[in-house]
């Protein structure tokens, strides 16, 4: 996609080192959640998957979006061959479904997520744009998704939403 190649140069200037840093200052905020992913060395697999699924344009849109972004390590932990199969052109619908489990059609900063969990007496359920139900909780001060995936870095803010880095891949119910 030409869009990602165009934004890659801009995102490089804003590159976040491993997402371990705080979100960029307001005046240096990336334009889109796609810019954050493109600017990260830890999310090359997610970038490739977004391109293969044809979702770069959507996620570069107005939003707002909350993206739970699996790292390359999270994708590598999938069963052998699963990622390769999902990235095949004939499996674009399956890949789109998987990626849809990682995007909520609202902007939810970490404080918003924690408040939802508190208001829900320890658990909050959100539905993604891929129609996946995510169960959010807080354990030992960390936000958990479906009791197994942990948010490892939060509040990477963009003009059209926010990215939270996660250590697992969220899969649709089969």
mmCIF file with all atom_site columns, C-alpha atoms in Angstrom:
data_model
loop_
_atom_site.group_PDB
_atom_site.id
_atom_site.type_symbol
_atom_site.label_atom_id
_atom_site.label_alt_id
_atom_site.label_comp_id
_atom_site.label_asym_id
_atom_site.label_entity_id
_atom_site.label_seq_id
_atom_site.pdbx_PDB_ins_code
_atom_site.Cartn_x
_atom_site.Cartn_y
_atom_site.Cartn_z
_atom_site.occupancy
_atom_site.B_iso_or_equiv
_atom_site.pdbx_formal_charge
_atom_site.auth_seq_id
_atom_site.auth_comp_id
_atom_site.auth_asym_id
_atom_site.auth_atom_id
_atom_site.pdbx_PDB_model_num
ATOM 1   C CA . UNK A 1 1   ? 0.000   0.000   0.000  1.00 0.00 ? 1   UNK A CA 1
ATOM 2   C CA . UNK A 1 2   ? 1.359   3.366   -0.882 1.00 0.00 ? 2   UNK A CA 1
ATOM 3   C CA . UNK A 1 3   ? -0.196  4.921   2.210  1.00 0.00 ? 3   UNK A CA 1
ATOM 4   C CA . UNK A 1 4   ? 1.984   2.869   4.554  1.00 0.00 ? 4   UNK A CA 1
ATOM 5   C CA . UNK A 1 5   ? 5.098   3.647   2.547  1.00 0.00 ? 5   UNK A CA 1
ATOM 6   C CA . UNK A 1 6   ? 4.234   7.355   2.733  1.00 0.00 ? 6   UNK A CA 1
ATOM 7   C CA . UNK A 1 7   ? 3.529   7.268   6.446  1.00 0.00 ? 7   UNK A CA 1
ATOM 8   C CA . UNK A 1 8   ? 6.560   5.103   7.191  1.00 0.00 ? 8   UNK A CA 1
ATOM 9   C CA . UNK A 1 9   ? 8.909   8.034   6.596  1.00 0.00 ? 9   UNK A CA 1
ATOM 10  C CA . UNK A 1 10  ? 6.861   10.295  8.853  1.00 0.00 ? 10  UNK A CA 1
ATOM 11  C CA . UNK A 1 11  ? 6.489   7.597   11.476 1.00 0.00 ? 11  UNK A CA 1
ATOM 12  C CA . UNK A 1 12  ? 10.216  6.947   11.484 1.00 0.00 ? 12  UNK A CA 1
ATOM 13  C CA . UNK A 1 13  ? 10.758  10.491  12.688 1.00 0.00 ? 13  UNK A CA 1
ATOM 14  C CA . UNK A 1 14  ? 8.339   9.783   15.524 1.00 0.00 ? 14  UNK A CA 1
ATOM 15  C CA . UNK A 1 15  ? 9.548   6.241   16.169 1.00 0.00 ? 15  UNK A CA 1
ATOM 16  C CA . UNK A 1 16  ? 8.954   4.879   19.616 1.00 0.00 ? 16  UNK A CA 1
ATOM 17  C CA . UNK A 1 17  ? 11.732  2.735   20.987 1.00 0.00 ? 17  UNK A CA 1
ATOM 18  C CA . UNK A 1 18  ? 10.182  -0.592  21.893 1.00 0.00 ? 18  UNK A CA 1
ATOM 19  C CA . UNK A 1 19  ? 7.032   1.068   23.261 1.00 0.00 ? 19  UNK A CA 1
ATOM 20  C CA . UNK A 1 20  ? 8.645   1.147   26.709 1.00 0.00 ? 20  UNK A CA 1
ATOM 21  C CA . UNK A 1 21  ? 8.580   4.924   26.664 1.00 0.00 ? 21  UNK A CA 1
ATOM 22  C CA . UNK A 1 22  ? 5.711   7.183   27.531 1.00 0.00 ? 22  UNK A CA 1
ATOM 23  C CA . UNK A 1 23  ? 3.334   8.379   24.829 1.00 0.00 ? 23  UNK A CA 1
ATOM 24  C CA . UNK A 1 24  ? 4.768   11.183  22.707 1.00 0.00 ? 24  UNK A CA 1
ATOM 25  C CA . UNK A 1 25  ? 4.185   14.791  23.693 1.00 0.00 ? 25  UNK A CA 1
ATOM 26  C CA . UNK A 1 26  ? 0.962   16.329  22.395 1.00 0.00 ? 26  UNK A CA 1
ATOM 27  C CA . UNK A 1 27  ? 2.726   18.411  19.719 1.00 0.00 ? 27  UNK A CA 1
ATOM 28  C CA . UNK A 1 28  ? 4.602   15.351  18.403 1.00 0.00 ? 28  UNK A CA 1
ATOM 29  C CA . UNK A 1 29  ? 1.594   12.996  18.488 1.00 0.00 ? 29  UNK A CA 1
ATOM 30  C CA . UNK A 1 30  ? 1.422   10.551  15.573 1.00 0.00 ? 30  UNK A CA 1
ATOM 31  C CA . UNK A 1 31  ? -1.520  11.242  13.296 1.00 0.00 ? 31  UNK A CA 1
ATOM 32  C CA . UNK A 1 32  ? -2.940  7.718   13.392 1.00 0.00 ? 32  UNK A CA 1
ATOM 33  C CA . UNK A 1 33  ? -2.760  4.415   15.198 1.00 0.00 ? 33  UNK A CA 1
ATOM 34  C CA . UNK A 1 34  ? -1.212  3.046   11.990 1.00 0.00 ? 34  UNK A CA 1
ATOM 35  C CA . UNK A 1 35  ? 1.648   5.545   12.356 1.00 0.00 ? 35  UNK A CA 1
ATOM 36  C CA . UNK A 1 36  ? 2.366   4.157   15.833 1.00 0.00 ? 36  UNK A CA 1
ATOM 37  C CA . UNK A 1 37  ? 2.457   0.572   14.563 1.00 0.00 ? 37  UNK A CA 1
ATOM 38  C CA . UNK A 1 38  ? 4.610   1.481   11.544 1.00 0.00 ? 38  UNK A CA 1
ATOM 39  C CA . UNK A 1 39  ? 7.027   3.360   13.796 1.00 0.00 ? 39  UNK A CA 1
ATOM 40  C CA . UNK A 1 40  ? 7.593   0.392   16.089 1.00 0.00 ? 40  UNK A CA 1
ATOM 41  C CA . UNK A 1 41  ? 10.336  -2.181  15.650 1.00 0.00 ? 41  UNK A CA 1
ATOM 42  C CA . UNK A 1 42  ? 8.330   -4.527  17.910 1.00 0.00 ? 42  UNK A CA 1
ATOM 43  C CA . UNK A 1 43  ? 5.284   -4.611  15.625 1.00 0.00 ? 43  UNK A CA 1
ATOM 44  C CA . UNK A 1 44  ? 6.541   -5.565  12.156 1.00 0.00 ? 44  UNK A CA 1
ATOM 45  C CA . UNK A 1 45  ? 4.292   -8.641  12.085 1.00 0.00 ? 45  UNK A CA 1
ATOM 46  C CA . UNK A 1 46  ? 1.236   -6.587  13.014 1.00 0.00 ? 46  UNK A CA 1
ATOM 47  C CA . UNK A 1 47  ? 2.142   -4.068  10.317 1.00 0.00 ? 47  UNK A CA 1
ATOM 48  C CA . UNK A 1 48  ? 2.397   -6.854  7.708  1.00 0.00 ? 48  UNK A CA 1
ATOM 49  C CA . UNK A 1 49  ? -0.915  -8.327  8.862  1.00 0.00 ? 49  UNK A CA 1
ATOM 50  C CA . UNK A 1 50  ? -2.705  -4.974  8.692  1.00 0.00 ? 50  UNK A CA 1
ATOM 51  C CA . UNK A 1 51  ? -1.408  -4.498  5.144  1.00 0.00 ? 51  UNK A CA 1
ATOM 52  C CA . UNK A 1 52  ? -2.349  -8.055  4.105  1.00 0.00 ? 52  UNK A CA 1
ATOM 53  C CA . UNK A 1 53  ? -5.866  -7.622  5.510  1.00 0.00 ? 53  UNK A CA 1
ATOM 54  C CA . UNK A 1 54  ? -6.314  -4.266  3.787  1.00 0.00 ? 54  UNK A CA 1
ATOM 55  C CA . UNK A 1 55  ? -7.023  -2.480  7.088  1.00 0.00 ? 55  UNK A CA 1
ATOM 56  C CA . UNK A 1 56  ? -4.394  0.295   6.908  1.00 0.00 ? 56  UNK A CA 1
ATOM 57  C CA . UNK A 1 57  ? -6.814  2.746   5.301  1.00 0.00 ? 57  UNK A CA 1
ATOM 58  C CA . UNK A 1 58  ? -9.567  1.992   7.818  1.00 0.00 ? 58  UNK A CA 1
ATOM 59  C CA . UNK A 1 59  ? -7.245  2.392   10.809 1.00 0.00 ? 59  UNK A CA 1
ATOM 60  C CA . UNK A 1 60  ? -5.892  5.605   9.319  1.00 0.00 ? 60  UNK A CA 1
ATOM 61  C CA . UNK A 1 61  ? -9.405  7.010   9.244  1.00 0.00 ? 61  UNK A CA 1
ATOM 62  C CA . UNK A 1 62  ? -11.058 9.398   11.645 1.00 0.00 ? 62  UNK A CA 1
ATOM 63  C CA . UNK A 1 63  ? -11.672 6.846   14.385 1.00 0.00 ? 63  UNK A CA 1
ATOM 64  C CA . UNK A 1 64  ? -11.637 6.916   17.277 1.00 0.00 ? 64  UNK A CA 1
ATOM 65  C CA . UNK A 1 65  ? -9.910  3.558   17.752 1.00 0.00 ? 65  UNK A CA 1
ATOM 66  C CA . UNK A 1 66  ? -8.380  1.664   20.629 1.00 0.00 ? 66  UNK A CA 1
ATOM 67  C CA . UNK A 1 67  ? -5.910  -0.852  19.240 1.00 0.00 ? 67  UNK A CA 1
ATOM 68  C CA . UNK A 1 68  ? -4.590  -3.708  21.344 1.00 0.00 ? 68  UNK A CA 1
ATOM 69  C CA . UNK A 1 69  ? -1.325  -4.303  19.471 1.00 0.00 ? 69  UNK A CA 1
ATOM 70  C CA . UNK A 1 70  ? 0.347   -7.723  19.776 1.00 0.00 ? 70  UNK A CA 1
ATOM 71  C CA . UNK A 1 71  ? 4.129   -7.661  19.572 1.00 0.00 ? 71  UNK A CA 1
ATOM 72  C CA . UNK A 1 72  ? 6.169   -9.741  17.169 1.00 0.00 ? 72  UNK A CA 1
ATOM 73  C CA . UNK A 1 73  ? 6.908   -12.071 20.122 1.00 0.00 ? 73  UNK A CA 1
ATOM 74  C CA . UNK A 1 74  ? 3.159   -12.527 20.681 1.00 0.00 ? 74  UNK A CA 1
ATOM 75  C CA . UNK A 1 75  ? 2.675   -13.569 17.055 1.00 0.00 ? 75  UNK A CA 1
ATOM 76  C CA . UNK A 1 76  ? 5.712   -15.875 17.269 1.00 0.00 ? 76  UNK A CA 1
ATOM 77  C CA . UNK A 1 77  ? 4.048   -17.717 20.163 1.00 0.00 ? 77  UNK A CA 1
ATOM 78  C CA . UNK A 1 78  ? 1.145   -18.839 17.965 1.00 0.00 ? 78  UNK A CA 1
ATOM 79  C CA . UNK A 1 79  ? 1.101   -22.528 16.993 1.00 0.00 ? 79  UNK A CA 1
ATOM 80  C CA . UNK A 1 80  ? 3.524   -23.409 14.206 1.00 0.00 ? 80  UNK A CA 1
ATOM 81  C CA . UNK A 1 81  ? 2.194   -22.407 10.796 1.00 0.00 ? 81  UNK A CA 1
ATOM 82  C CA . UNK A 1 82  ? -0.814  -20.439 12.142 1.00 0.00 ? 82  UNK A CA 1
ATOM 83  C CA . UNK A 1 83  ? 0.576   -17.013 11.257 1.00 0.00 ? 83  UNK A CA 1
ATOM 84  C CA . UNK A 1 84  ? 1.804   -18.118 7.854  1.00 0.00 ? 84  UNK A CA 1
ATOM 85  C CA . UNK A 1 85  ? -1.641  -19.574 7.064  1.00 0.00 ? 85  UNK A CA 1
ATOM 86  C CA . UNK A 1 86  ? -3.432  -16.416 8.206  1.00 0.00 ? 86  UNK A CA 1
ATOM 87  C CA . UNK A 1 87  ? -1.217  -14.234 5.995  1.00 0.00 ? 87  UNK A CA 1
ATOM 88  C CA . UNK A 1 88  ? -2.018  -16.194 2.815  1.00 0.00 ? 88  UNK A CA 1
ATOM 89  C CA . UNK A 1 89  ? -4.132  -14.157 0.364  1.00 0.00 ? 89  UNK A CA 1
ATOM 90  C CA . UNK A 1 90  ? -6.822  -16.838 0.310  1.00 0.00 ? 90  UNK A CA 1
ATOM 91  C CA . UNK A 1 91  ? -7.214  -16.431 4.102  1.00 0.00 ? 91  UNK A CA 1
ATOM 92  C CA . UNK A 1 92  ? -7.731  -12.653 4.078  1.00 0.00 ? 92  UNK A CA 1
ATOM 93  C CA . UNK A 1 93  ? -11.194 -13.002 5.650  1.00 0.00 ? 93  UNK A CA 1
ATOM 94  C CA . UNK A 1 94  ? -9.772  -15.032 8.557  1.00 0.00 ? 94  UNK A CA 1
ATOM 95  C CA . UNK A 1 95  ? -6.922  -12.527 9.039  1.00 0.00 ? 95  UNK A CA 1
ATOM 96  C CA . UNK A 1 96  ? -9.379  -9.624  9.021  1.00 0.00 ? 96  UNK A CA 1
ATOM 97  C CA . UNK A 1 97  ? -11.442 -11.437 11.644 1.00 0.00 ? 97  UNK A CA 1
ATOM 98  C CA . UNK A 1 98  ? -8.398  -11.963 13.864 1.00 0.00 ? 98  UNK A CA 1
ATOM 99  C CA . UNK A 1 99  ? -7.273  -8.345  13.557 1.00 0.00 ? 99  UNK A CA 1
ATOM 100 C CA . UNK A 1 100 ? -10.828 -7.158  14.201 1.00 0.00 ? 100 UNK A CA 1
ATOM 101 C CA . UNK A 1 101 ? -10.544 -8.689  17.681 1.00 0.00 ? 101 UNK A CA 1
ATOM 102 C CA . UNK A 1 102 ? -7.804  -6.150  18.464 1.00 0.00 ? 102 UNK A CA 1
ATOM 103 C CA . UNK A 1 103 ? -9.691  -2.939  17.663 1.00 0.00 ? 103 UNK A CA 1
ATOM 104 C CA . UNK A 1 104 ? -12.421 -1.187  19.639 1.00 0.00 ? 104 UNK A CA 1
ATOM 105 C CA . UNK A 1 105 ? -14.369 1.595   17.947 1.00 0.00 ? 105 UNK A CA 1
ATOM 106 C CA . UNK A 1 106 ? -13.793 4.087   20.770 1.00 0.00 ? 106 UNK A CA 1
ATOM 107 C CA . UNK A 1 107 ? -10.820 5.749   22.403 1.00 0.00 ? 107 UNK A CA 1
ATOM 108 C CA . UNK A 1 108 ? -10.122 4.167   25.799 1.00 0.00 ? 108 UNK A CA 1
ATOM 109 C CA . UNK A 1 109 ? -7.073  5.353   27.665 1.00 0.00 ? 109 UNK A CA 1
ATOM 110 C CA . UNK A 1 110 ? -5.726  3.125   30.457 1.00 0.00 ? 110 UNK A CA 1
ATOM 111 C CA . UNK A 1 111 ? -7.549  5.161   33.123 1.00 0.00 ? 111 UNK A CA 1
ATOM 112 C CA . UNK A 1 112 ? -10.813 4.642   31.207 1.00 0.00 ? 112 UNK A CA 1
ATOM 113 C CA . UNK A 1 113 ? -10.241 0.881   31.101 1.00 0.00 ? 113 UNK A CA 1
ATOM 114 C CA . UNK A 1 114 ? -9.451  0.712   34.813 1.00 0.00 ? 114 UNK A CA 1
ATOM 115 C CA . UNK A 1 115 ? -12.591 2.742   35.612 1.00 0.00 ? 115 UNK A CA 1
ATOM 116 C CA . UNK A 1 116 ? -14.733 0.412   33.474 1.00 0.00 ? 116 UNK A CA 1
ATOM 117 C CA . UNK A 1 117 ? -13.310 -2.577  35.349 1.00 0.00 ? 117 UNK A CA 1
ATOM 118 C CA . UNK A 1 118 ? -13.901 -0.897  38.719 1.00 0.00 ? 118 UNK A CA 1
ATOM 119 C CA . UNK A 1 119 ? -17.460 0.072   37.727 1.00 0.00 ? 119 UNK A CA 1
ATOM 120 C CA . UNK A 1 120 ? -18.040 -3.544  36.654 1.00 0.00 ? 120 UNK A CA 1
ATOM 121 C CA . UNK A 1 121 ? -16.951 -4.921  40.033 1.00 0.00 ? 121 UNK A CA 1
ATOM 122 C CA . UNK A 1 122 ? -13.682 -6.307  38.724 1.00 0.00 ? 122 UNK A CA 1
ATOM 123 C CA . UNK A 1 123 ? -14.565 -7.069  35.110 1.00 0.00 ? 123 UNK A CA 1
ATOM 124 C CA . UNK A 1 124 ? -15.660 -5.152  32.045 1.00 0.00 ? 124 UNK A CA 1
ATOM 125 C CA . UNK A 1 125 ? -16.696 -6.541  28.691 1.00 0.00 ? 125 UNK A CA 1
ATOM 126 C CA . UNK A 1 126 ? -16.123 -4.646  25.464 1.00 0.00 ? 126 UNK A CA 1
ATOM 127 C CA . UNK A 1 127 ? -17.027 -5.626  21.926 1.00 0.00 ? 127 UNK A CA 1
ATOM 128 C CA . UNK A 1 128 ? -14.474 -5.065  19.171 1.00 0.00 ? 128 UNK A CA 1
ATOM 129 C CA . UNK A 1 129 ? -15.111 -3.999  15.588 1.00 0.00 ? 129 UNK A CA 1
ATOM 130 C CA . UNK A 1 130 ? -14.603 -7.676  14.718 1.00 0.00 ? 130 UNK A CA 1
ATOM 131 C CA . UNK A 1 131 ? -17.481 -8.569  17.068 1.00 0.00 ? 131 UNK A CA 1
ATOM 132 C CA . UNK A 1 132 ? -15.197 -10.244 19.618 1.00 0.00 ? 132 UNK A CA 1
ATOM 133 C CA . UNK A 1 133 ? -16.158 -9.934  23.277 1.00 0.00 ? 133 UNK A CA 1
ATOM 134 C CA . UNK A 1 134 ? -13.113 -9.000  25.347 1.00 0.00 ? 134 UNK A CA 1
ATOM 135 C CA . UNK A 1 135 ? -13.233 -9.468  29.106 1.00 0.00 ? 135 UNK A CA 1
ATOM 136 C CA . UNK A 1 136 ? -11.052 -6.856  30.784 1.00 0.00 ? 136 UNK A CA 1
ATOM 137 C CA . UNK A 1 137 ? -9.800  -7.121  34.349 1.00 0.00 ? 137 UNK A CA 1
ATOM 138 C CA . UNK A 1 138 ? -6.990  -5.759  36.496 1.00 0.00 ? 138 UNK A CA 1
ATOM 139 C CA . UNK A 1 139 ? -4.641  -8.214  38.211 1.00 0.00 ? 139 UNK A CA 1
ATOM 140 C CA . UNK A 1 140 ? -1.589  -7.147  40.190 1.00 0.00 ? 140 UNK A CA 1
ATOM 141 C CA . UNK A 1 141 ? -1.930  -3.640  38.762 1.00 0.00 ? 141 UNK A CA 1
ATOM 142 C CA . UNK A 1 142 ? -1.918  -4.846  35.142 1.00 0.00 ? 142 UNK A CA 1
ATOM 143 C CA . UNK A 1 143 ? -4.821  -4.830  32.707 1.00 0.00 ? 143 UNK A CA 1
ATOM 144 C CA . UNK A 1 144 ? -5.608  -8.346  31.516 1.00 0.00 ? 144 UNK A CA 1
ATOM 145 C CA . UNK A 1 145 ? -7.701  -9.361  28.525 1.00 0.00 ? 145 UNK A CA 1
ATOM 146 C CA . UNK A 1 146 ? -9.593  -12.646 28.733 1.00 0.00 ? 146 UNK A CA 1
ATOM 147 C CA . UNK A 1 147 ? -7.479  -13.521 31.810 1.00 0.00 ? 147 UNK A CA 1
ATOM 148 C CA . UNK A 1 148 ? -4.502  -14.470 29.647 1.00 0.00 ? 148 UNK A CA 1
ATOM 149 C CA . UNK A 1 149 ? -3.218  -11.484 27.661 1.00 0.00 ? 149 UNK A CA 1
ATOM 150 C CA . UNK A 1 150 ? -1.520  -8.596  29.478 1.00 0.00 ? 150 UNK A CA 1
ATOM 151 C CA . UNK A 1 151 ? -1.284  -4.944  28.453 1.00 0.00 ? 151 UNK A CA 1
ATOM 152 C CA . UNK A 1 152 ? 2.463   -4.306  28.697 1.00 0.00 ? 152 UNK A CA 1
ATOM 153 C CA . UNK A 1 153 ? 2.493   -0.644  27.588 1.00 0.00 ? 153 UNK A CA 1
ATOM 154 C CA . UNK A 1 154 ? -0.452  1.712   27.513 1.00 0.00 ? 154 UNK A CA 1
ATOM 155 C CA . UNK A 1 155 ? -1.623  5.080   26.272 1.00 0.00 ? 155 UNK A CA 1
ATOM 156 C CA . UNK A 1 156 ? 0.391   5.426   23.061 1.00 0.00 ? 156 UNK A CA 1
ATOM 157 C CA . UNK A 1 157 ? -1.833  8.207   21.837 1.00 0.00 ? 157 UNK A CA 1
ATOM 158 C CA . UNK A 1 158 ? -2.502  9.143   18.205 1.00 0.00 ? 158 UNK A CA 1
ATOM 159 C CA . UNK A 1 159 ? -4.755  11.740  16.639 1.00 0.00 ? 159 UNK A CA 1
ATOM 160 C CA . UNK A 1 160 ? -7.387  9.085   15.867 1.00 0.00 ? 160 UNK A CA 1
ATOM 161 C CA . UNK A 1 161 ? -7.118  6.945   18.987 1.00 0.00 ? 161 UNK A CA 1
ATOM 162 C CA . UNK A 1 162 ? -4.774  5.057   21.238 1.00 0.00 ? 162 UNK A CA 1
ATOM 163 C CA . UNK A 1 163 ? -2.597  1.926   21.098 1.00 0.00 ? 163 UNK A CA 1
ATOM 164 C CA . UNK A 1 164 ? -2.030  -0.438  24.012 1.00 0.00 ? 164 UNK A CA 1
ATOM 165 C CA . UNK A 1 165 ? 0.723   -3.029  23.540 1.00 0.00 ? 165 UNK A CA 1
ATOM 166 C CA . UNK A 1 166 ? -0.219  -6.611  24.476 1.00 0.00 ? 166 UNK A CA 1
ATOM 167 C CA . UNK A 1 167 ? 1.722   -9.830  24.939 1.00 0.00 ? 167 UNK A CA 1
ATOM 168 C CA . UNK A 1 168 ? -0.683  -12.167 23.169 1.00 0.00 ? 168 UNK A CA 1
ATOM 169 C CA . UNK A 1 169 ? -2.837  -12.495 20.068 1.00 0.00 ? 169 UNK A CA 1
ATOM 170 C CA . UNK A 1 170 ? -6.602  -12.274 20.569 1.00 0.00 ? 170 UNK A CA 1
ATOM 171 C CA . UNK A 1 171 ? -8.494  -14.858 18.552 1.00 0.00 ? 171 UNK A CA 1
ATOM 172 C CA . UNK A 1 172 ? -12.156 -14.857 17.510 1.00 0.00 ? 172 UNK A CA 1
ATOM 173 C CA . UNK A 1 173 ? -14.432 -17.529 18.935 1.00 0.00 ? 173 UNK A CA 1
ATOM 174 C CA . UNK A 1 174 ? -14.612 -20.407 16.520 1.00 0.00 ? 174 UNK A CA 1
#
